[in-house]
Short mmCIF file of C-alpha atoms in Angstrom, two decimals:
data_model
loop_
_atom_site.label_atom_id
_atom_site.label_comp_id
_atom_site.label_asym_id
_atom_site.label_seq_id
_atom_site.Cartn_x
_atom_site.Cartn_y
_atom_site.Cartn_z
CA MET S 1 0.00 0.14 -0.18
CA GLU S 2 1.18 3.62 -0.98
CA LEU S 3 2.11 5.88 1.74
CA THR S 4 -0.35 8.66 0.53
CA THR S 5 -3.04 5.90 0.97
CA VAL S 6 -1.64 4.78 4.39
CA TRP S 7 -1.98 8.72 5.75
CA PHE S 8 -5.24 9.37 3.99
CA ILE S 9 -6.73 6.08 6.25
CA LEU S 10 -4.66 7.50 9.43
CA ILE S 11 -6.25 10.97 8.84
CA GLY S 12 -9.46 9.06 8.76
CA VAL S 13 -8.96 7.23 11.97
CA LEU S 14 -7.63 10.45 13.81
CA TRP S 15 -11.12 12.29 12.82
CA ALA S 16 -13.04 9.33 13.97
CA GLY S 17 -11.39 9.12 17.24
CA TYR S 18 -11.99 12.75 17.25
CA PHE S 19 -15.51 12.83 16.90
CA LEU S 20 -15.93 9.49 19.01
CA LEU S 21 -14.56 11.17 22.13
CA GLU S 22 -15.13 14.84 21.65
CA GLY S 23 -18.75 14.22 20.41
CA PHE S 24 -19.99 13.23 23.92
CA ASP S 25 -18.17 16.29 25.38
CA PHE S 26 -19.93 18.21 23.05
CA GLY S 27 -23.36 16.39 23.92
CA VAL S 28 -22.66 16.83 27.74
CA GLY S 29 -22.06 20.95 27.23
CA ILE S 30 -25.22 21.22 24.95
CA LEU S 31 -27.19 19.17 27.40
CA LEU S 32 -26.26 21.17 30.26
CA PRO S 33 -29.38 23.69 30.20
CA VAL S 34 -31.57 20.80 30.22
CA LEU S 35 -30.25 18.20 32.74
CA GLY S 36 -28.25 20.88 34.95
CA ARG S 37 -31.13 22.30 36.85
CA ASP S 38 -29.26 23.83 39.75
CA ASP S 39 -25.47 24.67 40.33
CA ARG S 40 -24.68 21.13 41.59
CA SER S 41 -26.25 19.27 38.87
CA ARG S 42 -24.50 21.53 36.04
CA ARG S 43 -21.52 20.94 38.17
CA LEU S 44 -22.10 16.98 38.16
CA ALA S 45 -22.33 17.13 34.32
CA ILE S 46 -19.54 19.10 33.72
CA ASN S 47 -17.25 16.78 36.30
CA THR S 48 -18.03 13.58 34.02
CA ILE S 49 -16.05 15.06 31.52
CA GLY S 50 -13.50 17.56 33.57
CA PRO S 51 -10.80 14.80 33.45
CA VAL S 52 -10.79 14.03 29.68
CA TRP S 53 -11.85 17.07 27.48
CA ASP S 54 -8.48 18.23 26.95
CA ALA S 55 -7.00 15.08 26.11
CA ASN S 56 -9.97 14.45 23.61
CA GLU S 57 -9.32 17.78 21.78
CA VAL S 58 -5.73 16.59 21.23
CA TRP S 59 -7.17 14.39 18.38
CA VAL S 60 -8.32 17.50 16.20
CA LEU S 61 -4.90 19.11 16.84
CA VAL S 62 -3.13 15.75 15.43
CA ALA S 63 -5.69 15.64 12.76
CA GLY S 64 -5.04 19.03 11.52
CA GLY S 65 -1.36 18.75 11.92
CA ALA S 66 -1.01 15.43 9.73
CA THR S 67 -3.36 17.15 7.22
CA PHE S 68 -0.90 19.93 6.93
CA ALA S 69 2.11 17.56 7.01
CA ALA S 70 1.03 14.78 4.83
CA PHE S 71 -1.44 16.67 2.22
CA PRO S 72 -0.49 20.42 2.20
CA GLU S 73 -2.62 21.03 -0.99
CA TRP S 74 -5.99 19.71 0.87
CA TYR S 75 -4.91 21.59 4.18
CA ALA S 76 -4.14 24.91 2.17
CA THR S 77 -7.64 24.54 0.22
CA LEU S 78 -9.82 23.63 3.32
CA PHE S 79 -8.54 26.19 5.55
CA SER S 80 -8.80 29.07 3.09
CA GLY S 81 -12.16 28.08 1.66
CA PHE S 82 -13.62 27.08 5.03
CA PHE S 83 -11.99 29.72 6.83
CA LEU S 84 -14.84 31.60 8.67
CA PRO S 85 -16.79 28.14 9.70
CA LEU S 86 -13.16 26.89 11.08
CA LEU S 87 -12.33 30.25 12.65
CA LEU S 88 -15.86 30.04 14.60
CA ILE S 89 -15.22 26.49 15.72
CA LEU S 90 -11.39 27.40 17.05
CA VAL S 91 -12.94 30.41 18.86
CA ALA S 92 -15.98 28.21 20.22
CA LEU S 93 -13.54 25.48 21.51
CA ILE S 94 -11.28 28.18 23.25
CA VAL S 95 -14.30 30.03 24.95
CA ARG S 96 -15.61 26.36 26.29
CA GLY S 97 -12.11 25.77 27.36
CA LEU S 98 -11.94 28.82 29.24
CA ALA S 99 -15.39 28.36 30.77
CA PHE S 100 -14.02 24.74 32.32
CA GLU S 101 -11.30 26.47 33.80
CA TYR S 102 -12.62 30.10 35.09
CA ARG S 103 -16.41 28.76 36.01
CA GLY S 104 -15.34 27.87 39.64
CA LYS S 105 -12.90 30.82 40.33
CA ARG S 106 -16.00 32.85 41.73
CA PRO S 107 -18.77 31.74 43.82
CA SER S 108 -21.04 34.38 41.96
CA ALA S 109 -24.27 32.74 40.65
CA ALA S 110 -23.94 35.34 37.77
CA TRP S 111 -20.30 34.29 36.82
CA LYS S 112 -21.58 30.58 36.78
CA ARG S 113 -24.34 31.32 34.45
CA GLY S 114 -21.98 33.19 32.31
CA TRP S 115 -19.62 30.48 31.92
CA ASP S 116 -22.32 27.60 31.52
CA LEU S 117 -23.80 29.52 28.54
CA ALA S 118 -20.14 29.70 27.11
CA ILE S 119 -20.10 25.84 27.33
CA PHE S 120 -23.33 25.29 26.05
CA TRP S 121 -22.65 27.73 22.92
CA GLY S 122 -19.10 26.56 22.74
CA SER S 123 -20.41 22.82 22.34
CA LEU S 124 -23.55 23.60 20.07
CA ILE S 125 -21.46 25.68 17.47
CA PRO S 126 -18.56 22.87 16.59
CA ALA S 127 -21.31 20.30 16.80
CA ILE S 128 -23.36 21.63 14.11
CA LEU S 129 -20.32 23.14 11.98
CA TRP S 130 -17.97 19.88 11.66
CA GLY S 131 -21.26 18.35 9.99
CA VAL S 132 -21.50 21.40 7.56
CA ALA S 133 -17.82 20.95 6.99
CA PHE S 134 -17.64 17.44 6.37
CA ALA S 135 -20.76 17.35 4.35
CA ASN S 136 -19.41 19.95 1.86
CA ILE S 137 -16.15 18.04 1.77
CA LEU S 138 -18.16 14.97 0.71
CA ARG S 139 -20.12 16.24 -1.77
CA GLY S 140 -17.71 18.58 -3.14
CA VAL S 141 -16.94 22.15 -3.67
CA PRO S 142 -15.97 24.83 -6.28
CA ILE S 143 -12.15 24.11 -6.97
CA ASP S 144 -10.47 25.77 -9.83
CA SER S 145 -7.61 24.60 -11.43
CA SER S 146 -5.26 26.05 -9.19
CA HIS S 147 -6.77 24.05 -6.72
CA GLU S 148 -8.45 27.39 -5.22
CA TYR S 149 -11.83 27.11 -3.39
CA VAL S 150 -13.86 30.08 -5.66
CA GLY S 151 -16.88 29.81 -3.64
CA GLY S 152 -18.40 31.76 -0.75
CA PHE S 153 -19.10 31.23 2.60
CA VAL S 154 -23.00 31.06 1.49
CA ASN S 155 -22.23 28.08 -1.04
CA LEU S 156 -21.06 26.20 2.26
CA LEU S 157 -24.72 26.49 3.54
CA ASN S 158 -26.49 24.24 1.19
CA PRO S 159 -29.25 22.34 1.92
CA TYR S 160 -27.30 18.96 2.06
CA ALA S 161 -24.78 20.32 4.49
CA LEU S 162 -27.03 21.96 6.77
CA LEU S 163 -28.55 18.23 7.21
CA GLY S 164 -24.94 17.24 7.77
CA GLY S 165 -25.09 19.68 10.42
CA LEU S 166 -27.87 18.72 11.75
CA THR S 167 -27.02 15.09 11.84
CA THR S 168 -23.84 15.54 14.03
CA LEU S 169 -25.57 17.80 16.50
CA ALA S 170 -28.18 15.13 16.82
CA LEU S 171 -25.74 12.14 17.21
CA PHE S 172 -23.52 14.23 19.40
CA THR S 173 -26.23 15.33 21.67
CA LEU S 174 -27.60 11.54 22.00
CA HIS S 175 -23.93 10.56 22.67
CA GLY S 176 -23.23 12.58 25.27
CA ALA S 177 -26.99 11.93 27.10
CA VAL S 178 -25.87 8.13 26.97
CA PHE S 179 -22.42 9.27 28.24
CA LEU S 180 -24.12 10.96 31.15
CA ALA S 181 -26.27 7.94 31.80
CA LEU S 182 -23.14 5.56 31.98
CA LYS S 183 -21.10 7.99 33.96
CA THR S 184 -23.78 9.11 36.66
CA ASP S 185 -25.80 7.35 39.52
CA GLY S 186 -28.96 8.50 41.01
CA PRO S 187 -31.54 11.11 39.50
CA MET S 188 -28.69 12.26 36.84
CA ARG S 189 -28.58 8.97 35.42
CA THR S 190 -32.02 8.37 35.03
CA GLU S 191 -33.03 11.70 33.65
CA ALA S 192 -30.19 10.85 30.91
CA GLY S 193 -31.45 7.67 30.23
CA ARG S 194 -35.00 9.29 29.54
CA LEU S 195 -33.49 11.97 27.55
CA ALA S 196 -31.42 9.56 25.63
CA GLU S 197 -34.86 7.79 24.30
CA ARG S 198 -36.42 10.99 23.39
CA LEU S 199 -33.42 12.26 21.40
CA SER S 200 -33.13 9.14 19.39
CA LEU S 201 -36.67 9.94 18.15
CA VAL S 202 -34.87 12.79 16.61
CA ALA S 203 -31.30 11.37 15.77
CA VAL S 204 -32.54 8.19 13.80
CA PRO S 205 -34.72 10.03 11.34
CA VAL S 206 -32.02 12.72 10.75
CA ALA S 207 -29.24 10.47 10.55
CA ALA S 208 -31.50 8.20 8.18
CA ALA S 209 -32.23 11.18 5.93
CA PHE S 210 -28.66 12.11 5.53
CA LEU S 211 -27.49 8.40 5.00
CA ILE S 212 -30.15 8.12 2.11
CA TRP S 213 -29.11 11.40 0.42
CA THR S 214 -25.49 10.39 0.58
CA GLY S 215 -26.17 7.12 -0.77
CA ILE S 216 -28.12 8.71 -3.64
CA ASP S 217 -25.41 11.12 -4.39
CA ASN S 218 -22.03 9.44 -3.73
CA LEU S 219 -22.18 5.86 -1.80
CA ASP S 220 -20.46 2.78 -3.52
CA GLY S 221 -20.80 -0.35 -2.36
CA PHE S 222 -18.55 -0.44 0.68
CA GLY S 223 -19.62 2.97 1.78
CA ILE S 224 -23.11 1.81 1.66
CA ALA S 225 -22.26 -1.37 3.84
CA LEU S 226 -20.72 1.18 6.33
CA SER S 227 -23.72 3.31 6.19
CA VAL S 228 -26.01 0.55 6.84
CA SER S 229 -24.05 -0.66 9.88
CA ALA S 230 -23.90 2.80 11.01
CA ALA S 231 -27.93 3.10 11.19
CA LEU S 232 -28.04 -0.45 12.81
CA THR S 233 -25.56 0.38 15.75
CA LEU S 234 -27.69 3.87 16.03
CA VAL S 235 -30.99 1.67 16.31
CA GLY S 236 -29.19 -0.71 18.89
CA SER S 237 -28.06 2.11 21.10
CA VAL S 238 -31.73 2.92 21.49
CA VAL S 239 -32.70 -0.52 22.40
CA LEU S 240 -29.86 -0.88 24.83
CA THR S 241 -30.44 2.27 26.32
CA ARG S 242 -34.22 1.31 26.84
CA ALA S 243 -32.67 -2.07 28.40
CA ARG S 244 -30.45 0.17 31.01
CA ARG S 245 -27.37 -1.25 29.44
CA GLU S 246 -25.37 2.07 29.26
CA GLY S 247 -22.25 0.72 28.47
CA TRP S 248 -22.95 -1.10 25.48
CA ALA S 249 -25.48 1.83 24.52
CA PHE S 250 -22.33 4.19 24.63
CA ALA S 251 -20.55 1.71 22.60
CA SER S 252 -23.04 1.56 20.01
CA THR S 253 -23.07 5.27 19.50
CA GLY S 254 -19.65 5.69 19.35
CA ALA S 255 -19.59 2.64 16.87
CA THR S 256 -22.20 4.99 14.90
CA ILE S 257 -19.88 7.77 14.60
CA VAL S 258 -16.89 5.65 13.57
CA LEU S 259 -18.71 4.07 11.01
CA ALA S 260 -20.12 7.00 9.63
CA VAL S 261 -16.66 8.96 9.35
CA ALA S 262 -15.38 5.61 7.75
CA ALA S 263 -18.20 5.55 5.36
CA LEU S 264 -17.16 9.36 4.72
CA PHE S 265 -13.50 8.64 3.68
CA VAL S 266 -13.96 5.48 1.87
CA THR S 267 -16.46 7.52 -0.59
CA LEU S 268 -14.17 10.25 -0.82
CA PHE S 269 -10.99 8.18 -2.08
CA PRO S 270 -9.01 8.66 -3.93
CA ASP S 271 -10.33 12.30 -3.66
CA VAL S 272 -9.82 14.23 -0.67
CA MET S 273 -11.63 17.36 -1.72
CA PRO S 274 -13.99 16.95 -4.83
CA SER S 275 -14.38 19.81 -7.43
CA THR S 276 -17.82 20.68 -8.58
CA ILE S 277 -16.43 22.60 -11.49
CA ASP S 278 -14.26 19.86 -13.13
CA GLY S 279 -13.46 16.31 -11.70
CA ALA S 280 -10.13 16.85 -13.23
CA TYR S 281 -9.52 19.92 -10.60
CA SER S 282 -10.35 17.77 -7.64
CA LEU S 283 -7.83 17.25 -4.82
CA THR S 284 -6.42 13.75 -4.77
CA VAL S 285 -4.37 11.60 -2.24
CA THR S 286 -1.84 11.85 -5.08
CA ASN S 287 -1.94 15.52 -6.30
CA ALA S 288 -2.23 16.93 -2.60
CA SER S 289 0.44 14.93 -0.78
CA SER S 290 3.82 16.01 0.18
CA THR S 291 6.93 14.13 -0.81
CA PRO S 292 7.54 10.54 -0.10
CA TYR S 293 10.86 11.41 2.19
CA THR S 294 8.16 13.72 4.34
CA LEU S 295 5.85 10.70 4.66
CA THR S 296 8.09 8.05 5.44
CA VAL S 297 9.60 10.15 8.24
CA MET S 298 5.70 10.90 9.62
CA THR S 299 5.27 7.16 9.40
CA TRP S 300 8.38 6.51 11.88
CA VAL S 301 7.16 9.49 14.10
CA ALA S 302 3.81 8.00 14.20
CA ALA S 303 4.80 4.25 14.77
CA ALA S 304 6.92 5.59 17.78
CA PHE S 305 4.64 8.26 19.49
CA THR S 306 0.95 6.73 18.74
CA PRO S 307 0.90 3.93 21.27
CA ILE S 308 2.56 6.06 23.88
CA VAL S 309 -0.75 8.49 23.37
CA LEU S 310 -3.33 5.84 22.99
CA LEU S 311 -1.69 4.12 26.52
CA TYR S 312 -1.95 7.54 28.49
CA GLN S 313 -5.43 8.33 27.26
CA GLY S 314 -6.72 4.76 27.91
CA TRP S 315 -5.15 4.97 31.40
CA THR S 316 -6.85 8.24 31.88
CA TYR S 317 -10.21 7.01 31.42
CA TRP S 318 -9.42 3.77 33.69
CA VAL S 319 -8.55 6.06 36.64
CA PHE S 320 -11.53 8.25 36.31
CA ARG S 321 -14.18 5.03 35.32
CA LYS S 322 -16.01 5.60 38.69
CA ARG S 323 -19.74 6.54 38.13
CA LEU S 324 -20.57 10.19 39.76
CA LYS S 325 -23.48 11.20 41.91
CA LEU S 326 -24.84 14.44 43.30
CA SER S 327 -23.56 13.53 46.92
CA ASP S 328 -19.79 13.51 45.48
CA ILE S 329 -20.42 17.05 44.71
CA PRO S 330 -19.77 19.69 47.72
CA GLY S 331 -22.84 21.94 48.42
#
């Protein structure tokens, strides 16, 4: 297998890992006003992701850095064409990170409410815009013969991309509700489980509509198989949530996200950013890649450090595996 293909697969794995882990972070933040009726409840919800949210964000940094190093043409076109939505995502992530750090610095109720709103919007905006961005990448954007994006911001807000944004919003919110049911005990666990059941009534039809639209426009046989598998695991998560098997339900929503990202990258290949002007202008794993020397060095570095990072992150989740309850939160 050529190194360009290897790195295309690795970048897909990094994005899948990011959405799998940061997806429930976003979901918890979006559900904060719903499940956190008082300060102690909100602190309980925030504490479930407190030890892991910043490590989860490392995945997007690595995915962006790997894209820059392995496919500089793709990175340049993507970040110049999608500048505004990616800037909004960056600002939202920064504000959200500040909220986690500063929320507890003062006892004022108004101070905490302000940072709680920052967590909500800092989770909601990326959850939508990541779906909008990847739906546009999958469907194609206007790229000219110089590999420059020649559309505007409004071009990115087409109906298909907006449906993609609603799909990621629904999936991440459901993923977050299932995670809260898994990580808490007492009333929060019960409420999160019930909310996950209600959210599934939205997530399943929205995701199905997006997958059907994608299948009509783009998917080949393997992509369709992955999309159908994603749909089945999503339905399975609903059944498992109703049976109060939170661990398996969380694994199912996670599998849905990973399979959906896999379907996206399988459908894209060998393109990395199709052009809607002319197929000959599309960016591919060949014309967008770095030199073989660069890819070789990157491969050795990734082989050396990736196991260390995975072991450290796995250890973090193991240490903080205990369920939390309101009695653990000081009054």
